[in-house]
Amino acid sequence: MLQTHDTLIPARFLLLTSHFIASVMVYQTRDANVRLSAPLNADPTPFDNSIKTAVALSWMAFMVEYFGLFYGKTLFRPMHNLIYVLCHAAGTVAACLHVMATWNVAAYWYIFIFCSLIPCFVEGASLSPLV
């Protein structure tokens, strides 16, 4: 009989990796999103810098989460794993929609906050010596 951690741990790793790959796709296809976000006569550089910053911060959050995953402190905490799985599943879908539907640059900031920053804070709080 399968235990909860027998399914959540592989799902956590796979969804974290798929969300990371989706963020790489956002970075690679950012030109279309920048063109959509910038007004016609405006300089697109601030919009390009905005999405580059959001993606770079996402990658930093992924590094924290990969460290926590391989360190193993939160590996067998089902509620933490459930938060990670839900956030990264939503982040993967949202980032793929961001690429395919050519959403505004500002939309990726919401994806970053709700799908990368929340799990990063949970992981960071779990790794801190105070917990």
Tab-separated table of N, CA and C in Angstrom:
chain	number	residue	atom	x	y	z
A	1	MET	N	0.839	-1.177	0.000
A	1	MET	CA	0.000	0.000	0.000
A	1	MET	C	0.891	1.250	0.000
A	2	LEU	N	0.539	2.221	-0.828
A	2	LEU	CA	1.342	3.431	-0.953
A	2	LEU	C	1.103	4.365	0.219
A	3	GLN	N	2.172	4.905	0.749
A	3	GLN	CA	2.104	5.922	1.784
A	3	GLN	C	1.958	7.291	1.125
A	4	THR	N	1.597	8.282	1.917
A	4	THR	CA	1.455	9.638	1.392
A	4	THR	C	2.774	10.142	0.826
A	5	HIS	N	3.876	9.898	1.542
A	5	HIS	CA	5.166	10.400	1.061
A	5	HIS	C	5.653	9.645	-0.175
A	6	ASP	N	5.084	8.468	-0.450
A	6	ASP	CA	5.471	7.737	-1.660
A	6	ASP	C	4.990	8.434	-2.932
A	7	THR	N	3.954	9.247	-2.814
A	7	THR	CA	3.450	9.967	-3.984
A	7	THR	C	3.789	11.460	-3.943
A	8	LEU	N	3.794	12.058	-2.752
A	8	LEU	CA	4.031	13.493	-2.665
A	8	LEU	C	5.478	13.874	-2.965
A	9	ILE	N	6.419	13.077	-2.539
A	9	ILE	CA	7.830	13.427	-2.753
A	9	ILE	C	8.194	13.407	-4.236
A	10	PRO	N	7.851	12.354	-4.996
A	10	PRO	CA	8.135	12.416	-6.432
A	10	PRO	C	7.347	13.518	-7.143
A	11	ALA	N	6.104	13.732	-6.704
A	11	ALA	CA	5.307	14.804	-7.310
A	11	ALA	C	5.939	16.164	-7.026
A	12	ARG	N	6.453	16.331	-5.822
A	12	ARG	CA	7.116	17.590	-5.468
A	12	ARG	C	8.316	17.841	-6.376
A	13	PHE	N	9.153	16.847	-6.552
A	13	PHE	CA	10.331	17.010	-7.406
A	13	PHE	C	9.934	17.273	-8.858
A	14	LEU	N	8.993	16.500	-9.378
A	14	LEU	CA	8.596	16.661	-10.776
A	14	LEU	C	7.923	18.007	-11.035
A	15	LEU	N	7.071	18.450	-10.121
A	15	LEU	CA	6.408	19.731	-10.325
A	15	LEU	C	7.354	20.904	-10.124
A	16	LEU	N	8.290	20.780	-9.204
A	16	LEU	CA	9.310	21.826	-9.052
A	16	LEU	C	10.136	21.934	-10.327
A	17	THR	N	10.515	20.805	-10.884
A	17	THR	CA	11.303	20.799	-12.120
A	17	THR	C	10.483	21.321	-13.302
A	18	SER	N	9.225	20.932	-13.384
A	18	SER	CA	8.395	21.417	-14.500
A	18	SER	C	8.138	22.916	-14.380
A	19	HIS	N	7.979	23.415	-13.157
A	19	HIS	CA	7.805	24.856	-12.978
A	19	HIS	C	9.084	25.602	-13.346
A	20	PHE	N	10.235	25.030	-13.003
A	20	PHE	CA	11.505	25.641	-13.401
A	20	PHE	C	11.633	25.681	-14.930
A	21	ILE	N	11.297	24.587	-15.592
A	21	ILE	CA	11.375	24.546	-17.059
A	21	ILE	C	10.407	25.547	-17.672
A	22	ALA	N	9.221	25.672	-17.091
A	22	ALA	CA	8.257	26.651	-17.595
A	22	ALA	C	8.778	28.075	-17.423
A	23	SER	N	9.491	28.343	-16.331
A	23	SER	CA	10.062	29.680	-16.157
A	23	SER	C	11.188	29.941	-17.153
A	24	VAL	N	11.925	28.909	-17.519
A	24	VAL	CA	12.935	29.060	-18.568
A	24	VAL	C	12.249	29.391	-19.897
A	25	MET	N	11.111	28.757	-20.152
A	25	MET	CA	10.350	29.068	-21.371
A	25	MET	C	9.857	30.514	-21.353
A	26	VAL	N	9.438	31.007	-20.180
A	26	VAL	CA	9.009	32.407	-20.067
A	26	VAL	C	10.175	33.327	-20.408
A	27	TYR	N	11.355	33.002	-19.916
A	27	TYR	CA	12.526	33.823	-20.204
A	27	TYR	C	12.870	33.800	-21.695
A	28	GLN	N	12.785	32.639	-22.296
A	28	GLN	CA	13.155	32.514	-23.711
A	28	GLN	C	12.158	33.205	-24.645
A	29	THR	N	10.900	33.294	-24.246
A	29	THR	CA	9.877	33.877	-25.115
A	29	THR	C	9.393	35.225	-24.607
A	30	ARG	N	10.215	35.914	-23.835
A	30	ARG	CA	9.777	37.166	-23.220
A	30	ARG	C	9.573	38.299	-24.218
A	31	ASP	N	10.172	38.231	-25.396
A	31	ASP	CA	10.073	39.328	-26.358
A	31	ASP	C	8.627	39.614	-26.760
A	32	ALA	N	7.857	38.572	-26.981
A	32	ALA	CA	6.450	38.766	-27.363
A	32	ALA	C	5.666	39.401	-26.218
A	33	ASN	N	5.956	38.996	-24.998
A	33	ASN	CA	5.268	39.571	-23.845
A	33	ASN	C	5.658	41.032	-23.641
A	34	VAL	N	6.914	41.346	-23.896
A	34	VAL	CA	7.383	42.728	-23.758
A	34	VAL	C	6.739	43.605	-24.817
A	35	ARG	N	6.662	43.115	-26.044
A	35	ARG	CA	6.009	43.890	-27.112
A	35	ARG	C	4.542	44.140	-26.791
A	36	LEU	N	3.882	43.162	-26.192
A	36	LEU	CA	2.476	43.316	-25.830
A	36	LEU	C	2.312	44.313	-24.688
A	37	SER	N	3.223	44.320	-23.745
A	37	SER	CA	3.090	45.150	-22.547
A	37	SER	C	3.458	46.607	-22.794
A	38	ALA	N	4.432	46.844	-23.636
A	38	ALA	CA	4.917	48.212	-23.853
A	38	ALA	C	3.970	48.971	-24.776
A	39	PRO	N	3.676	50.229	-24.435
A	39	PRO	CA	2.898	51.058	-25.361
A	39	PRO	C	3.658	51.243	-26.675
A	40	LEU	N	2.949	51.647	-27.707
A	40	LEU	CA	3.540	51.706	-29.053
A	40	LEU	C	4.779	52.584	-29.134
A	41	ASN	N	4.743	53.755	-28.552
A	41	ASN	CA	5.870	54.684	-28.687
A	41	ASN	C	6.816	54.651	-27.495
A	42	ALA	N	6.625	53.729	-26.586
A	42	ALA	CA	7.445	53.691	-25.372
A	42	ALA	C	8.649	52.773	-25.560
A	43	ASP	N	9.622	53.008	-24.711
A	43	ASP	CA	10.814	52.169	-24.701
A	43	ASP	C	10.480	50.844	-24.001
A	44	PRO	N	10.725	49.700	-24.651
A	44	PRO	CA	10.374	48.422	-24.024
A	44	PRO	C	11.379	47.933	-22.977
A	45	THR	N	12.470	48.664	-22.777
A	45	THR	CA	13.516	48.212	-21.853
A	45	THR	C	13.013	48.008	-20.422
A	46	PRO	N	12.206	48.929	-19.853
A	46	PRO	CA	11.740	48.682	-18.477
A	46	PRO	C	10.878	47.417	-18.360
A	47	PHE	N	10.101	47.129	-19.379
A	47	PHE	CA	9.270	45.930	-19.355
A	47	PHE	C	10.137	44.670	-19.459
A	48	ASP	N	11.171	44.759	-20.307
A	48	ASP	CA	12.094	43.633	-20.432
A	48	ASP	C	12.848	43.409	-19.123
A	49	ASN	N	13.282	44.490	-18.491
A	49	ASN	CA	13.980	44.362	-17.203
A	49	ASN	C	13.057	43.814	-16.127
A	50	SER	N	11.790	44.182	-16.192
A	50	SER	CA	10.827	43.711	-15.197
A	50	SER	C	10.651	42.199	-15.272
A	51	ILE	N	10.474	41.681	-16.466
A	51	ILE	CA	10.267	40.233	-16.579
A	51	ILE	C	11.570	39.473	-16.313
A	52	LYS	N	12.711	40.063	-16.688
A	52	LYS	CA	13.994	39.429	-16.363
A	52	LYS	C	14.188	39.347	-14.857
A	53	THR	N	13.812	40.398	-14.147
A	53	THR	CA	13.931	40.408	-12.696
A	53	THR	C	13.019	39.367	-12.059
A	54	ALA	N	11.781	39.297	-12.532
A	54	ALA	CA	10.833	38.332	-11.975
A	54	ALA	C	11.308	36.895	-12.209
A	55	VAL	N	11.819	36.625	-13.394
A	55	VAL	CA	12.302	35.273	-13.695
A	55	VAL	C	13.555	34.963	-12.878
A	56	ALA	N	14.453	35.933	-12.730
A	56	ALA	CA	15.665	35.711	-11.928
A	56	ALA	C	15.311	35.445	-10.467
A	57	LEU	N	14.344	36.172	-9.941
A	57	LEU	CA	13.906	35.921	-8.562
A	57	LEU	C	13.248	34.551	-8.440
A	58	SER	N	12.526	34.139	-9.473
A	58	SER	CA	11.943	32.795	-9.478
A	58	SER	C	13.038	31.744	-9.424
A	59	TRP	N	14.088	31.944	-10.189
A	59	TRP	CA	15.185	30.973	-10.202
A	59	TRP	C	15.878	30.912	-8.848
A	60	MET	N	15.991	32.054	-8.178
A	60	MET	CA	16.573	32.039	-6.831
A	60	MET	C	15.677	31.253	-5.867
A	61	ALA	N	14.377	31.439	-6.009
A	61	ALA	CA	13.444	30.681	-5.167
A	61	ALA	C	13.557	29.183	-5.467
A	62	PHE	N	13.738	28.835	-6.730
A	62	PHE	CA	13.909	27.424	-7.082
A	62	PHE	C	15.177	26.855	-6.461
A	63	MET	N	16.243	27.655	-6.417
A	63	MET	CA	17.484	27.176	-5.800
A	63	MET	C	17.273	26.882	-4.316
A	64	VAL	N	16.550	27.762	-3.631
A	64	VAL	CA	16.258	27.528	-2.212
A	64	VAL	C	15.448	26.249	-2.051
A	65	GLU	N	14.479	26.054	-2.916
A	65	GLU	CA	13.619	24.876	-2.791
A	65	GLU	C	14.350	23.588	-3.173
A	66	TYR	N	15.183	23.646	-4.193
A	66	TYR	CA	15.980	22.452	-4.517
A	66	TYR	C	16.932	22.115	-3.368
A	67	PHE	N	17.530	23.141	-2.765
A	67	PHE	CA	18.399	22.891	-1.621
A	67	PHE	C	17.621	22.225	-0.488
A	68	GLY	N	16.434	22.756	-0.205
A	68	GLY	CA	15.603	22.172	0.844
A	68	GLY	C	15.149	20.766	0.517
A	69	LEU	N	14.866	20.518	-0.746
A	69	LEU	CA	14.443	19.182	-1.152
A	69	LEU	C	15.570	18.179	-0.961
A	70	PHE	N	16.760	18.529	-1.407
A	70	PHE	CA	17.879	17.595	-1.312
A	70	PHE	C	18.486	17.544	0.088
A	71	TYR	N	18.300	18.621	0.865
A	71	TYR	CA	18.750	18.610	2.253
A	71	TYR	C	17.891	17.659	3.075
A	72	GLY	N	16.606	17.612	2.771
A	72	GLY	CA	15.731	16.605	3.351
A	72	GLY	C	14.994	16.976	4.614
A	73	LYS	N	15.127	18.217	5.083
A	73	LYS	CA	14.457	18.574	6.332
A	73	LYS	C	12.938	18.589	6.176
A	74	THR	N	12.439	19.029	5.040
A	74	THR	CA	10.990	19.085	4.821
A	74	THR	C	10.499	17.945	3.937
A	75	LEU	N	11.340	16.999	3.687
A	75	LEU	CA	11.000	15.943	2.746
A	75	LEU	C	9.831	15.095	3.221
A	76	PHE	N	9.749	14.835	4.500
A	76	PHE	CA	8.697	13.959	5.009
A	76	PHE	C	7.651	14.710	5.827
A	77	ARG	N	7.442	15.955	5.488
A	77	ARG	CA	6.366	16.746	6.086
A	77	ARG	C	5.244	16.855	5.055
A	78	PRO	N	4.174	16.089	5.237
A	78	PRO	CA	3.128	16.036	4.204
A	78	PRO	C	2.475	17.383	3.907
A	79	MET	N	2.243	18.222	4.917
A	79	MET	CA	1.594	19.510	4.655
A	79	MET	C	2.504	20.433	3.844
A	80	HIS	N	3.789	20.419	4.145
A	80	HIS	CA	4.719	21.224	3.350
A	80	HIS	C	4.760	20.715	1.918
A	81	ASN	N	4.855	19.411	1.754
A	81	ASN	CA	4.885	18.842	0.408
A	81	ASN	C	3.614	19.160	-0.355
A	82	LEU	N	2.475	19.154	0.326
A	82	LEU	CA	1.220	19.481	-0.333
A	82	LEU	C	1.206	20.933	-0.799
A	83	ILE	N	1.722	21.844	0.028
A	83	ILE	CA	1.814	23.253	-0.373
A	83	ILE	C	2.706	23.388	-1.600
A	84	TYR	N	3.854	22.710	-1.587
A	84	TYR	CA	4.773	22.790	-2.717
A	84	TYR	C	4.128	22.228	-3.988
A	85	VAL	N	3.477	21.105	-3.860
A	85	VAL	CA	2.864	20.465	-5.028
A	85	VAL	C	1.775	21.360	-5.614
A	86	LEU	N	0.912	21.905	-4.768
A	86	LEU	CA	-0.171	22.755	-5.268
A	86	LEU	C	0.364	24.041	-5.899
A	87	CYS	N	1.308	24.673	-5.233
A	87	CYS	CA	1.858	25.929	-5.768
A	87	CYS	C	2.597	25.704	-7.082
A	88	HIS	N	3.388	24.646	-7.158
A	88	HIS	CA	4.156	24.434	-8.379
A	88	HIS	C	3.303	23.881	-9.519
A	89	ALA	N	2.251	23.151	-9.196
A	89	ALA	CA	1.322	22.728	-10.258
A	89	ALA	C	0.628	23.949	-10.849
A	90	ALA	N	0.154	24.842	-9.984
A	90	ALA	CA	-0.472	26.070	-10.470
A	90	ALA	C	0.537	26.941	-11.208
A	91	GLY	N	1.766	27.008	-10.693
A	91	GLY	CA	2.800	27.812	-11.349
A	91	GLY	C	3.187	27.277	-12.712
A	92	THR	N	3.228	25.953	-12.848
A	92	THR	CA	3.553	25.360	-14.147
A	92	THR	C	2.479	25.689	-15.168
A	93	VAL	N	1.231	25.502	-14.781
A	93	VAL	CA	0.120	25.785	-15.699
A	93	VAL	C	0.078	27.272	-16.045
A	94	ALA	N	0.215	28.122	-15.044
A	94	ALA	CA	0.149	29.564	-15.286
A	94	ALA	C	1.319	30.048	-16.144
A	95	ALA	N	2.512	29.537	-15.898
A	95	ALA	CA	3.665	29.956	-16.700
A	95	ALA	C	3.526	29.480	-18.149
A	96	CYS	N	3.003	28.283	-18.332
A	96	CYS	CA	2.782	27.804	-19.707
A	96	CYS	C	1.718	28.637	-20.413
A	97	LEU	N	0.671	29.004	-19.686
A	97	LEU	CA	-0.338	29.895	-20.276
A	97	LEU	C	0.251	31.267	-20.562
A	98	HIS	N	1.142	31.723	-19.707
A	98	HIS	CA	1.818	33.008	-19.931
A	98	HIS	C	2.592	32.990	-21.247
A	99	VAL	N	3.196	31.859	-21.542
A	99	VAL	CA	3.956	31.726	-22.780
A	99	VAL	C	3.016	31.582	-23.978
A	100	MET	N	2.058	30.680	-23.865
A	100	MET	CA	1.205	30.373	-25.022
A	100	MET	C	0.208	31.478	-25.342
A	101	ALA	N	-0.342	32.137	-24.323
A	101	ALA	CA	-1.351	33.166	-24.563
A	101	ALA	C	-0.757	34.567	-24.626
A	102	THR	N	0.545	34.682	-24.455
A	102	THR	CA	1.269	35.957	-24.507
A	102	THR	C	0.626	36.969	-23.561
A	103	TRP	N	0.704	36.656	-22.283
A	103	TRP	CA	0.152	37.554	-21.277
A	103	TRP	C	1.051	38.757	-21.060
A	104	ASN	N	0.507	39.743	-20.375
A	104	ASN	CA	1.239	40.942	-20.015
A	104	ASN	C	2.389	40.568	-19.068
A	105	VAL	N	3.435	41.380	-19.093
A	105	VAL	CA	4.604	41.145	-18.244
A	105	VAL	C	4.219	41.153	-16.766
A	106	ALA	N	3.301	42.008	-16.382
A	106	ALA	CA	2.892	42.114	-14.974
A	106	ALA	C	2.262	40.831	-14.466
A	107	ALA	N	1.695	40.033	-15.336
A	107	ALA	CA	1.057	38.781	-14.915
A	107	ALA	C	2.085	37.808	-14.345
A	108	TYR	N	3.307	37.856	-14.840
A	108	TYR	CA	4.312	36.934	-14.311
A	108	TYR	C	4.698	37.275	-12.878
A	109	TRP	N	4.561	38.535	-12.502
A	109	TRP	CA	4.848	38.887	-11.108
A	109	TRP	C	3.859	38.197	-10.169
A	110	TYR	N	2.602	38.095	-10.580
A	110	TYR	CA	1.624	37.383	-9.762
A	110	TYR	C	1.937	35.888	-9.703
A	111	ILE	N	2.361	35.345	-10.824
A	111	ILE	CA	2.765	33.937	-10.838
A	111	ILE	C	3.949	33.732	-9.899
A	112	PHE	N	4.904	34.656	-9.938
A	112	PHE	CA	6.062	34.559	-9.056
A	112	PHE	C	5.652	34.622	-7.585
A	113	ILE	N	4.807	35.574	-7.238
A	113	ILE	CA	4.436	35.762	-5.828
A	113	ILE	C	3.677	34.561	-5.291
A	114	PHE	N	2.675	34.110	-6.020
A	114	PHE	CA	1.812	33.053	-5.497
A	114	PHE	C	2.358	31.650	-5.702
A	115	CYS	N	3.187	31.459	-6.704
A	115	CYS	CA	3.620	30.098	-7.029
A	115	CYS	C	5.103	29.839	-6.782
A	116	SER	N	5.898	30.855	-6.563
A	116	SER	CA	7.320	30.658	-6.266
A	116	SER	C	7.714	31.217	-4.906
A	117	LEU	N	7.210	32.400	-4.593
A	117	LEU	CA	7.626	33.060	-3.358
A	117	LEU	C	7.033	32.388	-2.118
A	118	ILE	N	5.779	31.983	-2.183
A	118	ILE	CA	5.146	31.326	-1.033
A	118	ILE	C	5.871	30.029	-0.681
A	119	PRO	N	6.100	29.106	-1.656
A	119	PRO	CA	6.852	27.903	-1.281
A	119	PRO	C	8.286	28.203	-0.828
A	120	CYS	N	8.883	29.239	-1.375
A	120	CYS	CA	10.241	29.601	-0.955
A	120	CYS	C	10.237	30.069	0.499
A	121	PHE	N	9.243	30.855	0.888
A	121	PHE	CA	9.157	31.290	2.278
A	121	PHE	C	8.895	30.115	3.214
A	122	VAL	N	8.040	29.187	2.785
A	122	VAL	CA	7.782	27.997	3.608
A	122	VAL	C	9.066	27.197	3.775
A	123	GLU	N	9.789	27.013	2.694
A	123	GLU	CA	11.051	26.270	2.757
A	123	GLU	C	12.082	27.023	3.599
A	124	GLY	N	12.181	28.315	3.399
A	124	GLY	CA	13.132	29.111	4.171
A	124	GLY	C	12.815	29.094	5.655
A	125	ALA	N	11.539	29.167	5.997
A	125	ALA	CA	11.151	29.096	7.406
A	125	ALA	C	11.450	27.725	7.993
A	126	SER	N	11.306	26.692	7.185
A	126	SER	CA	11.581	25.337	7.670
A	126	SER	C	13.083	25.093	7.838
A	127	LEU	N	13.884	25.743	7.004
A	127	LEU	CA	15.325	25.569	7.085
A	127	LEU	C	15.981	26.447	8.135
A	128	SER	N	15.264	27.462	8.580
A	128	SER	CA	15.870	28.368	9.568
A	128	SER	C	16.042	27.640	10.902
A	129	PRO	N	17.019	28.011	11.665
A	129	PRO	CA	17.276	27.319	12.932
A	129	PRO	C	16.212	27.577	13.991
A	130	LEU	N	15.322	28.534	13.752
A	130	LEU	CA	14.294	28.845	14.734
A	130	LEU	C	13.177	27.825	14.759
A	131	VAL	N	13.019	27.070	13.673
A	131	VAL	CA	11.912	26.117	13.592
A	131	VAL	C	12.336	24.766	14.103
